[in-house]
Short mmCIF file of C-alpha atoms and ligand atoms in Angstrom, two decimals:
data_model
loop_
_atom_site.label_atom_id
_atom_site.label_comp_id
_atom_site.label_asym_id
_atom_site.label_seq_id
_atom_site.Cartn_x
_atom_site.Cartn_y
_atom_site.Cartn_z
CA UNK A 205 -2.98 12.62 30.93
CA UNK A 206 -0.66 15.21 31.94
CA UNK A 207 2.92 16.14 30.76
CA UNK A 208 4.10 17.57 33.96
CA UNK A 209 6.19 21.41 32.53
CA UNK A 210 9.36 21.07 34.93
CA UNK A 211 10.69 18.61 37.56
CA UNK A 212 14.47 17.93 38.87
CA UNK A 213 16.79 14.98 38.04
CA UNK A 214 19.94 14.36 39.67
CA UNK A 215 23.31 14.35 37.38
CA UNK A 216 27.22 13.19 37.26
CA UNK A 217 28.65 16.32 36.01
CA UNK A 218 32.53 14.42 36.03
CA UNK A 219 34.66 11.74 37.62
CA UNK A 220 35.32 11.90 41.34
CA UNK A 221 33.79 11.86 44.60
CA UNK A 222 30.00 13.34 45.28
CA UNK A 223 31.57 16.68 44.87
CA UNK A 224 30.19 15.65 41.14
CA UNK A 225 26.74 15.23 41.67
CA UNK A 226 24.18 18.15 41.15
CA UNK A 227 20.79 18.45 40.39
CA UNK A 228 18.95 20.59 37.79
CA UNK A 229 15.98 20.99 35.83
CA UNK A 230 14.21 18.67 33.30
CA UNK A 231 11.92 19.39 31.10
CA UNK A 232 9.58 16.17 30.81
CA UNK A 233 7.92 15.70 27.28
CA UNK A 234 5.11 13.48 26.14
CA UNK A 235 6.57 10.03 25.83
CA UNK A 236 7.14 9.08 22.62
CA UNK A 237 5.89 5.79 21.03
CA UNK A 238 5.87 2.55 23.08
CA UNK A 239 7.11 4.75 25.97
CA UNK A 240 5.49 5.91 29.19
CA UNK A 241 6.01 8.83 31.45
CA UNK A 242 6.82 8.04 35.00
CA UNK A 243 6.54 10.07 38.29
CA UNK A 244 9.46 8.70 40.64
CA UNK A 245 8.24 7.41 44.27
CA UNK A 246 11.49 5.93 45.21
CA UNK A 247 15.02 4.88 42.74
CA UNK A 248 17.75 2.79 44.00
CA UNK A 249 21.38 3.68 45.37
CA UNK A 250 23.82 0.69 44.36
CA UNK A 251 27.54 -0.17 44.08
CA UNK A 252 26.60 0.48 40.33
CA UNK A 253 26.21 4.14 41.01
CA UNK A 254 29.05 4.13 42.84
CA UNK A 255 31.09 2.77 40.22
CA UNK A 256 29.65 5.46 37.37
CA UNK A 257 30.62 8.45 39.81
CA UNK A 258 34.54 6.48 39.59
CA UNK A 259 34.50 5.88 36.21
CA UNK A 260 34.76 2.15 36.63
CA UNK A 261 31.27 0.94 35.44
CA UNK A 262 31.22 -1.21 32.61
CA UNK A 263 29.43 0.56 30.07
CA UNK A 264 30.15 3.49 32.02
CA UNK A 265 27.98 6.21 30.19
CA UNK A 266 29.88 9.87 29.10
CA UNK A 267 29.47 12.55 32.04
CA UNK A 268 27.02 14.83 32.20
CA UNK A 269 24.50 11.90 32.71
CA UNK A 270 21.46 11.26 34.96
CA UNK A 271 22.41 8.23 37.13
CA UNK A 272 19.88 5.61 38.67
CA UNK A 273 19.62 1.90 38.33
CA UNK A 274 16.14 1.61 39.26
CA UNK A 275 13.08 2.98 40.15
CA UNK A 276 9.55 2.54 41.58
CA UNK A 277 6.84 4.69 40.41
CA UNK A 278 3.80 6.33 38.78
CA UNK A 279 2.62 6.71 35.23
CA UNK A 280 1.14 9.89 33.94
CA UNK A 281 1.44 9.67 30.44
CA UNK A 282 1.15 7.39 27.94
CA UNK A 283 2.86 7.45 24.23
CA UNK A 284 1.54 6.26 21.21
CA UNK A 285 1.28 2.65 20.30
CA UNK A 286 1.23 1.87 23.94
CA UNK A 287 -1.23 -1.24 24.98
CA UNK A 288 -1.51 -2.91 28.35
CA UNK A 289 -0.62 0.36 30.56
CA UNK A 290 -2.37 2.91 31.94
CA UNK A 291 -1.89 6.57 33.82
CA UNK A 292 -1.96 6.03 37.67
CA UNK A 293 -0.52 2.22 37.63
CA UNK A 294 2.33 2.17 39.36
CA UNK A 295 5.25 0.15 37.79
CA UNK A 296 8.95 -0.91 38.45
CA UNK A 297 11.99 -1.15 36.08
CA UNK A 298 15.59 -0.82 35.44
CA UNK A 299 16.74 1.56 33.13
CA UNK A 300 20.65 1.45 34.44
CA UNK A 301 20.86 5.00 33.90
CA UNK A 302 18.09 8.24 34.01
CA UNK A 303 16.58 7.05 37.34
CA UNK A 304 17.13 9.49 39.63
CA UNK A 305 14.56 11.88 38.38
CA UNK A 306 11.34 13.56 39.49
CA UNK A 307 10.13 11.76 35.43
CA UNK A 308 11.37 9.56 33.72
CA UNK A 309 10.34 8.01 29.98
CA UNK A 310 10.38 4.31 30.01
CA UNK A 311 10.13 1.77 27.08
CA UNK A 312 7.23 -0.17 27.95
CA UNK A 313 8.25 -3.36 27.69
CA UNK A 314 10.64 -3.23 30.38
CA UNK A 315 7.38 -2.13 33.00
CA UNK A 316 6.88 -4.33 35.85
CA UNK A 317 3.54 -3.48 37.44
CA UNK A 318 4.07 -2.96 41.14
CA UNK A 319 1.59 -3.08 44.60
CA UNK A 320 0.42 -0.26 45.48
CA UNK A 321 -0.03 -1.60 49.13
CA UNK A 322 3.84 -2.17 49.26
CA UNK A 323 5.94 0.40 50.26
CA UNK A 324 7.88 2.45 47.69
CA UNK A 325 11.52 2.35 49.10
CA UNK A 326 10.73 -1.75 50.38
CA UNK A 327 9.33 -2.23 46.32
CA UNK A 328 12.06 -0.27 45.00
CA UNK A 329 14.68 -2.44 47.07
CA UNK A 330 13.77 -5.66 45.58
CA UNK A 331 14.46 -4.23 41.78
CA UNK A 332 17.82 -4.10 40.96
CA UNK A 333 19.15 -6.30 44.25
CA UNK A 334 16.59 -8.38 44.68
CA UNK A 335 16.27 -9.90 41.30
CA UNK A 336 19.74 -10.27 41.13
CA UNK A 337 20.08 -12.04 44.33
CA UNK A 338 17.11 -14.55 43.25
CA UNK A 339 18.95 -15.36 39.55
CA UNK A 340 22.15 -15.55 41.47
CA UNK A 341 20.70 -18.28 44.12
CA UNK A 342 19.03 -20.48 40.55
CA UNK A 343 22.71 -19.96 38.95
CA UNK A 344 24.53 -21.71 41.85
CA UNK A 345 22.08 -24.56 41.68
CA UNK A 346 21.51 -25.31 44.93
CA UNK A 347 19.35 -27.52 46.63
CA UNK A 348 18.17 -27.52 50.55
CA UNK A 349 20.44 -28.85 52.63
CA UNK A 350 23.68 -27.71 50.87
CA UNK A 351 25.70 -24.86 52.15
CA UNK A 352 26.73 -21.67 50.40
CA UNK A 353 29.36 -18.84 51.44
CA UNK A 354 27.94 -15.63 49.60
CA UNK A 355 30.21 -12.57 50.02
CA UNK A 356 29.16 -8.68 51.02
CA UNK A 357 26.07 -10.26 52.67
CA UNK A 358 25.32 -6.85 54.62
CA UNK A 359 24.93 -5.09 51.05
CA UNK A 360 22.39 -4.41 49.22
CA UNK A 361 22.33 -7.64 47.03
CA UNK A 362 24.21 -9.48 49.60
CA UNK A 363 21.18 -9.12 52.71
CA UNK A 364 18.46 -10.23 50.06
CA UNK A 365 20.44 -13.42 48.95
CA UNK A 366 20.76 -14.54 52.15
CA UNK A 367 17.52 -14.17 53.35
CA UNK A 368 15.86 -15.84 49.95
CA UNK A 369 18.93 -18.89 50.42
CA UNK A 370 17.74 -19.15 54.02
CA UNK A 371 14.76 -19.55 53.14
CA UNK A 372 15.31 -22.17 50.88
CA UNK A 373 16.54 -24.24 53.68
CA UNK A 374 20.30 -23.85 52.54
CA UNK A 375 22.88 -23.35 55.40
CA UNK A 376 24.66 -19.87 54.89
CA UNK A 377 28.32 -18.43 55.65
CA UNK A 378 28.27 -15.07 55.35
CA UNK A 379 31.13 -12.66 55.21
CA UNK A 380 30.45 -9.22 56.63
CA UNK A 381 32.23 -6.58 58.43
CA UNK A 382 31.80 -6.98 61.95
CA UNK A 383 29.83 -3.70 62.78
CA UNK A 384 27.30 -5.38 60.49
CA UNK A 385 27.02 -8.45 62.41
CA UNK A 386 24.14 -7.62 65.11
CA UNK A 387 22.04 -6.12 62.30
CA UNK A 388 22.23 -9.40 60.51
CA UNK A 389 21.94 -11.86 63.65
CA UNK A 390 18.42 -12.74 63.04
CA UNK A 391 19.10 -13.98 59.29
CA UNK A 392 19.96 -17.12 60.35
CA UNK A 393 23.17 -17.33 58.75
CA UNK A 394 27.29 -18.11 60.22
CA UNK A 395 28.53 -14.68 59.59
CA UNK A 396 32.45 -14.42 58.53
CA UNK A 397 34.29 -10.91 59.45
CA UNK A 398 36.15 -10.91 56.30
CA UNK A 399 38.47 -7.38 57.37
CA UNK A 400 39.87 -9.57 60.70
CA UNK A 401 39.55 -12.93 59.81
CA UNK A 402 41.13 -15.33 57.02
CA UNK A 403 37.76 -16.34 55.30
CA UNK A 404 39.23 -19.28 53.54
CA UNK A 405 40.42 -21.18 56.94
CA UNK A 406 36.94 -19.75 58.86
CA UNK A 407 35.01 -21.59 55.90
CA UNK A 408 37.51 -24.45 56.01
CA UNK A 409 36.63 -25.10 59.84
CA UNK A 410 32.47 -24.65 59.01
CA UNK A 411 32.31 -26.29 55.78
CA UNK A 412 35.32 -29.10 55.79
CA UNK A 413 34.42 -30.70 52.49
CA UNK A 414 34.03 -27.24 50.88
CA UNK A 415 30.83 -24.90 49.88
CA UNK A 416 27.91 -25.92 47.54
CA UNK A 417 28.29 -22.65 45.63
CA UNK A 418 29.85 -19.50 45.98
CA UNK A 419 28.32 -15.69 45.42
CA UNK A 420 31.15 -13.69 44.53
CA UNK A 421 31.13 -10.14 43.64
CA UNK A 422 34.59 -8.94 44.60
CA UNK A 423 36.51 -9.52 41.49
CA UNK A 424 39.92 -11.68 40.33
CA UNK A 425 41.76 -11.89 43.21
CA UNK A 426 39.07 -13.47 45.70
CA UNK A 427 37.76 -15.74 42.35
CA UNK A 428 40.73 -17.96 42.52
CA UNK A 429 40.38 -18.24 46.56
CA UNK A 430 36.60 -18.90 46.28
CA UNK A 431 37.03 -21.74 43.67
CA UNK A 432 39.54 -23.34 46.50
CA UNK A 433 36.43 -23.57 49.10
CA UNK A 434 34.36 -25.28 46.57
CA UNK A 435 33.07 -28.89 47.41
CA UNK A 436 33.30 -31.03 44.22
CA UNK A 437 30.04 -30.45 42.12
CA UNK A 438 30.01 -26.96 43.59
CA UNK A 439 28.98 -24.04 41.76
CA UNK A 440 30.97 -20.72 41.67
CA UNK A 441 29.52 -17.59 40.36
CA UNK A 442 31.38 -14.46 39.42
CA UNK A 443 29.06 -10.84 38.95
CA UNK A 444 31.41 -8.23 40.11
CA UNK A 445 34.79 -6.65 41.04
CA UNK A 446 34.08 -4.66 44.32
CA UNK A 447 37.20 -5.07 45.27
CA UNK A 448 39.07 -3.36 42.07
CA UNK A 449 37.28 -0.37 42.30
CA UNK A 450 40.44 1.80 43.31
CA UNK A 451 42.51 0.15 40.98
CA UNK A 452 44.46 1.89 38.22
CA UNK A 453 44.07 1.38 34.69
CA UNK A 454 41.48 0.77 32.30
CA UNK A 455 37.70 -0.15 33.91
CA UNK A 456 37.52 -3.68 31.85
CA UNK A 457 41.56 -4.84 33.39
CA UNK A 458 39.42 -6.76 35.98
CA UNK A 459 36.48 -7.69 33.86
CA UNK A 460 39.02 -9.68 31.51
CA UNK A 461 40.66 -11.30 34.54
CA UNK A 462 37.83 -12.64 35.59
CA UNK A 463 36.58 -13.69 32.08
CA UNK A 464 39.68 -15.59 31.42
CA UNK A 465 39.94 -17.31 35.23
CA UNK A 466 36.06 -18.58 34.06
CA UNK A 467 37.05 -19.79 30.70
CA UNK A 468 39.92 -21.82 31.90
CA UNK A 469 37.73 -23.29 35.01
CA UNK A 470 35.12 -23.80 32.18
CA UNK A 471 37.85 -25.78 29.77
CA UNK A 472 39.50 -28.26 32.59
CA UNK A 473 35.66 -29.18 33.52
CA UNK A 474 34.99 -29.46 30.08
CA UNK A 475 37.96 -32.07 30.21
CA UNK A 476 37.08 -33.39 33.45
CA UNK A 477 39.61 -32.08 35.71
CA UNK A 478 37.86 -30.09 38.06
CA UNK A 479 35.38 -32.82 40.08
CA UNK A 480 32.82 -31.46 38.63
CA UNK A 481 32.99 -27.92 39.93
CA UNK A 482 31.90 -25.27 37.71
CA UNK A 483 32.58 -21.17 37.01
CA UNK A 484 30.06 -18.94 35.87
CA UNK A 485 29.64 -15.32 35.41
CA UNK A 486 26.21 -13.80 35.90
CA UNK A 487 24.54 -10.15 35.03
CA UNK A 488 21.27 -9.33 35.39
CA UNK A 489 19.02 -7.79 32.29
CA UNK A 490 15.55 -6.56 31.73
CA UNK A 491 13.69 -9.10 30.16
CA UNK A 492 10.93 -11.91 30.24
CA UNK A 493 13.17 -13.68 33.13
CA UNK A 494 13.48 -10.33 35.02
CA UNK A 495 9.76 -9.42 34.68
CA UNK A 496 8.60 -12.49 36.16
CA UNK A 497 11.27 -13.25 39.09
CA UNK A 498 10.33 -8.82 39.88
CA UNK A 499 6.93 -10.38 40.00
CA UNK A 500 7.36 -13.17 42.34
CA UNK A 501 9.53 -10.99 44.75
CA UNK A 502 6.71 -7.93 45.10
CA UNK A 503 4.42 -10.91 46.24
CA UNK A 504 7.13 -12.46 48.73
CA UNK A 505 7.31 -8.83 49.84
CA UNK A 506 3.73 -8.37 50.14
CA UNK A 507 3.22 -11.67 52.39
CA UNK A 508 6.23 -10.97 54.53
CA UNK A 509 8.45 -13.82 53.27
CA UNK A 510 11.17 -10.94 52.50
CA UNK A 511 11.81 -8.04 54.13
CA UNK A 512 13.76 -5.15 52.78
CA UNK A 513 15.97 -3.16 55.10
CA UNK A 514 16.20 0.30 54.04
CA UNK A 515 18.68 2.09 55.58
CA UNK A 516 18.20 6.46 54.58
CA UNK A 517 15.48 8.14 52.19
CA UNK A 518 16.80 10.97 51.05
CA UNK A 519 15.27 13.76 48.36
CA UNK A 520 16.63 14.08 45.19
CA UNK A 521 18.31 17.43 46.13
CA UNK A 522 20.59 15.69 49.28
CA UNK A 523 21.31 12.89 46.09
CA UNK A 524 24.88 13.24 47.39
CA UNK A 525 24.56 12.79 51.02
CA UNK A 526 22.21 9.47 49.76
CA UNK A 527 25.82 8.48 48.12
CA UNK A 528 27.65 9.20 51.12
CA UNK A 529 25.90 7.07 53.29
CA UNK A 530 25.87 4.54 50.90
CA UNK A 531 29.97 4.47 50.34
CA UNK A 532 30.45 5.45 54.20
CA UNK A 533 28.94 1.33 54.83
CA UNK A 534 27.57 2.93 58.36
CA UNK A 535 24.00 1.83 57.79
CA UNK A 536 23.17 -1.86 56.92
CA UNK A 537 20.42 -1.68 54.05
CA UNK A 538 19.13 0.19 51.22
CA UNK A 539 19.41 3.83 50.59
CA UNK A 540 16.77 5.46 48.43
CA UNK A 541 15.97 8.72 46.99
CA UNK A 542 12.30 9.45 47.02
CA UNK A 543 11.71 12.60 44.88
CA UNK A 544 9.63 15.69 47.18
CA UNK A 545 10.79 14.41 49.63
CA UNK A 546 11.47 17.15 52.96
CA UNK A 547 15.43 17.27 53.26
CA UNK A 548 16.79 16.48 56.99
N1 NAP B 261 26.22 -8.86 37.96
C1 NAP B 261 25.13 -8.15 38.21
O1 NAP B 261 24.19 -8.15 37.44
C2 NAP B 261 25.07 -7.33 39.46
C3 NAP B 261 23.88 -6.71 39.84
C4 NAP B 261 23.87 -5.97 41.02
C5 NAP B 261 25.03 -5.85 41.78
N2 NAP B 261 26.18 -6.47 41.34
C6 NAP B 261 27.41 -6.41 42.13
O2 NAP B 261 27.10 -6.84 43.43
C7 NAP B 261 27.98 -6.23 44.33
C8 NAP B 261 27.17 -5.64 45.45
O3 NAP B 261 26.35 -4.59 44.96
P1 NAP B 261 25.46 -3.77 46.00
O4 NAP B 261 24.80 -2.67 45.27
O5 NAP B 261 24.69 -4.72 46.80
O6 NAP B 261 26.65 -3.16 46.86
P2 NAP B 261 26.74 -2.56 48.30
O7 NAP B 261 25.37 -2.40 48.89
O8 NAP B 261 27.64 -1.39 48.16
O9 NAP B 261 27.45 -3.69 49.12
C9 NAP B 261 28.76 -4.05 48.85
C10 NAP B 261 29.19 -5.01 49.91
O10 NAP B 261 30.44 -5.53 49.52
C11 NAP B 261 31.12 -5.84 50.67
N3 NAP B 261 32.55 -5.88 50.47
C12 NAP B 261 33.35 -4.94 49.98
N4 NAP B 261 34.60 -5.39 49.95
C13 NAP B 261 34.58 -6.64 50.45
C14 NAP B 261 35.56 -7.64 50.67
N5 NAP B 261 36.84 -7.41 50.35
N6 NAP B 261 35.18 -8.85 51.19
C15 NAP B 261 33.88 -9.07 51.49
N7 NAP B 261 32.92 -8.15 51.29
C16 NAP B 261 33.26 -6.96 50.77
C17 NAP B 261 30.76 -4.78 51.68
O11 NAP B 261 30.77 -5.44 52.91
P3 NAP B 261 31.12 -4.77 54.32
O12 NAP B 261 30.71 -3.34 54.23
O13 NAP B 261 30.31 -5.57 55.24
O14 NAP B 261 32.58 -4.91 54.50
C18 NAP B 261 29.37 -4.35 51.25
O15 NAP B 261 28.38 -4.86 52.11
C19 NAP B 261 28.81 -5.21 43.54
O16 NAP B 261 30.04 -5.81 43.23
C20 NAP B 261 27.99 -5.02 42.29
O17 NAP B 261 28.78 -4.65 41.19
C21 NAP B 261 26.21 -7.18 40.21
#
């Protein structure tokens, strides 16, 4: 077991653009108890990240801070008290923050043991995105047959939820910006240009009698015209506000929006007054739920049954050109930083 004596993590000095990020060096100690040491292979760039570098993450943690949702990796050290794990697994988790580091200490509960056959960035996408996508897809409680509009399905979360509702034999209207739309032809899905087109009369025409569920994760203003397009029965779930992320004022303004659209939704069908239609707000966590559904997706990796676009690997060092590519939209697919990597 070694303790490595230096490595580099990436960090948000401020607020702003990627003029903010930096990297420096870290001193890695042993872990501490019920805590591993993990060599990076490949973390995760998200909307998440992009929201700490704005200052419009809830939760958003106090600058300087070492950003990174989640992570794919090795261990190669072990803390006290520690059962079940050993140096040279390789495991998968989701600290939020600290990710973006050559090491980082994890609690070892939250460890997700991961292939080793599977590629690190294709592993790494499935994490944060794809276990979202797969909780999102058992929230809307769906069945085959029934038809679903999920927004932002060229994004990370977005291109994983289709795929898994595809393959549960649901029908799926997409919105996407049109430069996305050959790189998702072959996901079987109707795909909506949401900049040029009015989505709610494009879903109107596809879906008369409304959607079986809605995947929204653009905030207030598109909740109210999502639960308009739902059939009655249907199931609308709420986990983001992509859309407020320029907004003024405070970073929760939105959050409380959308809480208080959902708890008036949830009161009339509590009363009966909505045919049955239902709101729901969903964010994913590390635990028991997480580990397994991680699990499940590594294996539907592994056989081929999803497949993980990535679109840039980048090293640590060219963090902020990872960002970049990430905000610019250009690429359809994940961008990941794999630590030693060779810079472009
Ligand atoms: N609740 C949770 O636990 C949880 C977990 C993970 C992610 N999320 C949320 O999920 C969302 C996606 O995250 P991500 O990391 O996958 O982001 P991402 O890769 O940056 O993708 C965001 C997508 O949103 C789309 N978009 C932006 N504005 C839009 C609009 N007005 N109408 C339709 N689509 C729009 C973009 O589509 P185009 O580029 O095609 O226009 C883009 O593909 C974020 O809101 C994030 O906060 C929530």
């Amino acid at each position: 077991m070694t303790v490595p004596s230096s490595g580099i993590e990436v960090v948000f000095t401020g607020l702003g653009g990627t003029e903010v990020v930096a990297t420096r060096t870290s001193s890695p100690h042993p872990p501490r108890p019920h805590r591993v040491l993990v060599r990076t292979e490949a973390a995760g760039v998200a909307f998440a990240e992009v929201q700490m570098l704005r200052g419009r993450y809830p939760a958003q943690p106090r600058n300087p801070f070492v950003p990174g949702y989640d992570l794919v990796g090795e261990i190669v050290a072990v803390g006290p008290e520690v059962s079940g794990w050993r140096v040279g697994q390789r495991v998968a988790a989701l600290p939020v923050t600290g990710a973006w580091a050559e090491h980082v200490e994890l609690r070892d509960r939250d460890l997700v043991a991961a292939p080793e056959e599977l590629d690190a960035a294709d592993a790494v996408a499935v994490v944060l995105n794809g276990v979202t996508a797969r909780q999102l897809l058992r929230a809307g409680n769906v069945r085959s047959g029934q038809t679903v509009l999920a927004h932002g399905v060229g994004g990370g979360v977005g291109i994983l939820l289709a795929q898994l509702a595809v393959a549960a034999g649901l029908r799926v209207i997409g919105t996407a910006s049109a430069h996305r739309h050959a790189a998702l032809a072959d996901l079987g899905m109707e795909l909506i240009d949401h900049r040029t087109s009015d989505v709610r009369s494009r879903v109107a025409e596809l879906a008369p009698g409304g959607v079986d569920a809605i995947f929204d994760p653009l905030g207030p203003t598109s909740l109210d015209e999502s639960w308009r397009m739902l059939a009655p029965g249907g199931s609308l779930i709420s986990y983001g506000s992509a859309r407020t992320l320029h907004d003024p004022g405070p970073w929760w303004a939105p959050y409380l929006k959308i809480a208080g659209r959902i708890g008036r939704w949830e009161l009339l069908r509590l009363l009966g007054r909505t045919g049955g239609r239902r709101a729901r707000l969903y964010y994913v966590k590390s635990d028991e739920q997480f580990r397994a559904d991680l699990a499940e997706l590594f294996r539907m990796v592994g056989s081929g049954r999803l497949r993980p676009r990535i679109a840039g690997r980048f090293p640590l060092e060219s963090a902020a050109q990872a960002l970049d590519l990430h905000i610019s939209g250009r690429e359809t697919g994940r961008v990941v930083l794999v630590p030693g990597l060779s810079a472009e």
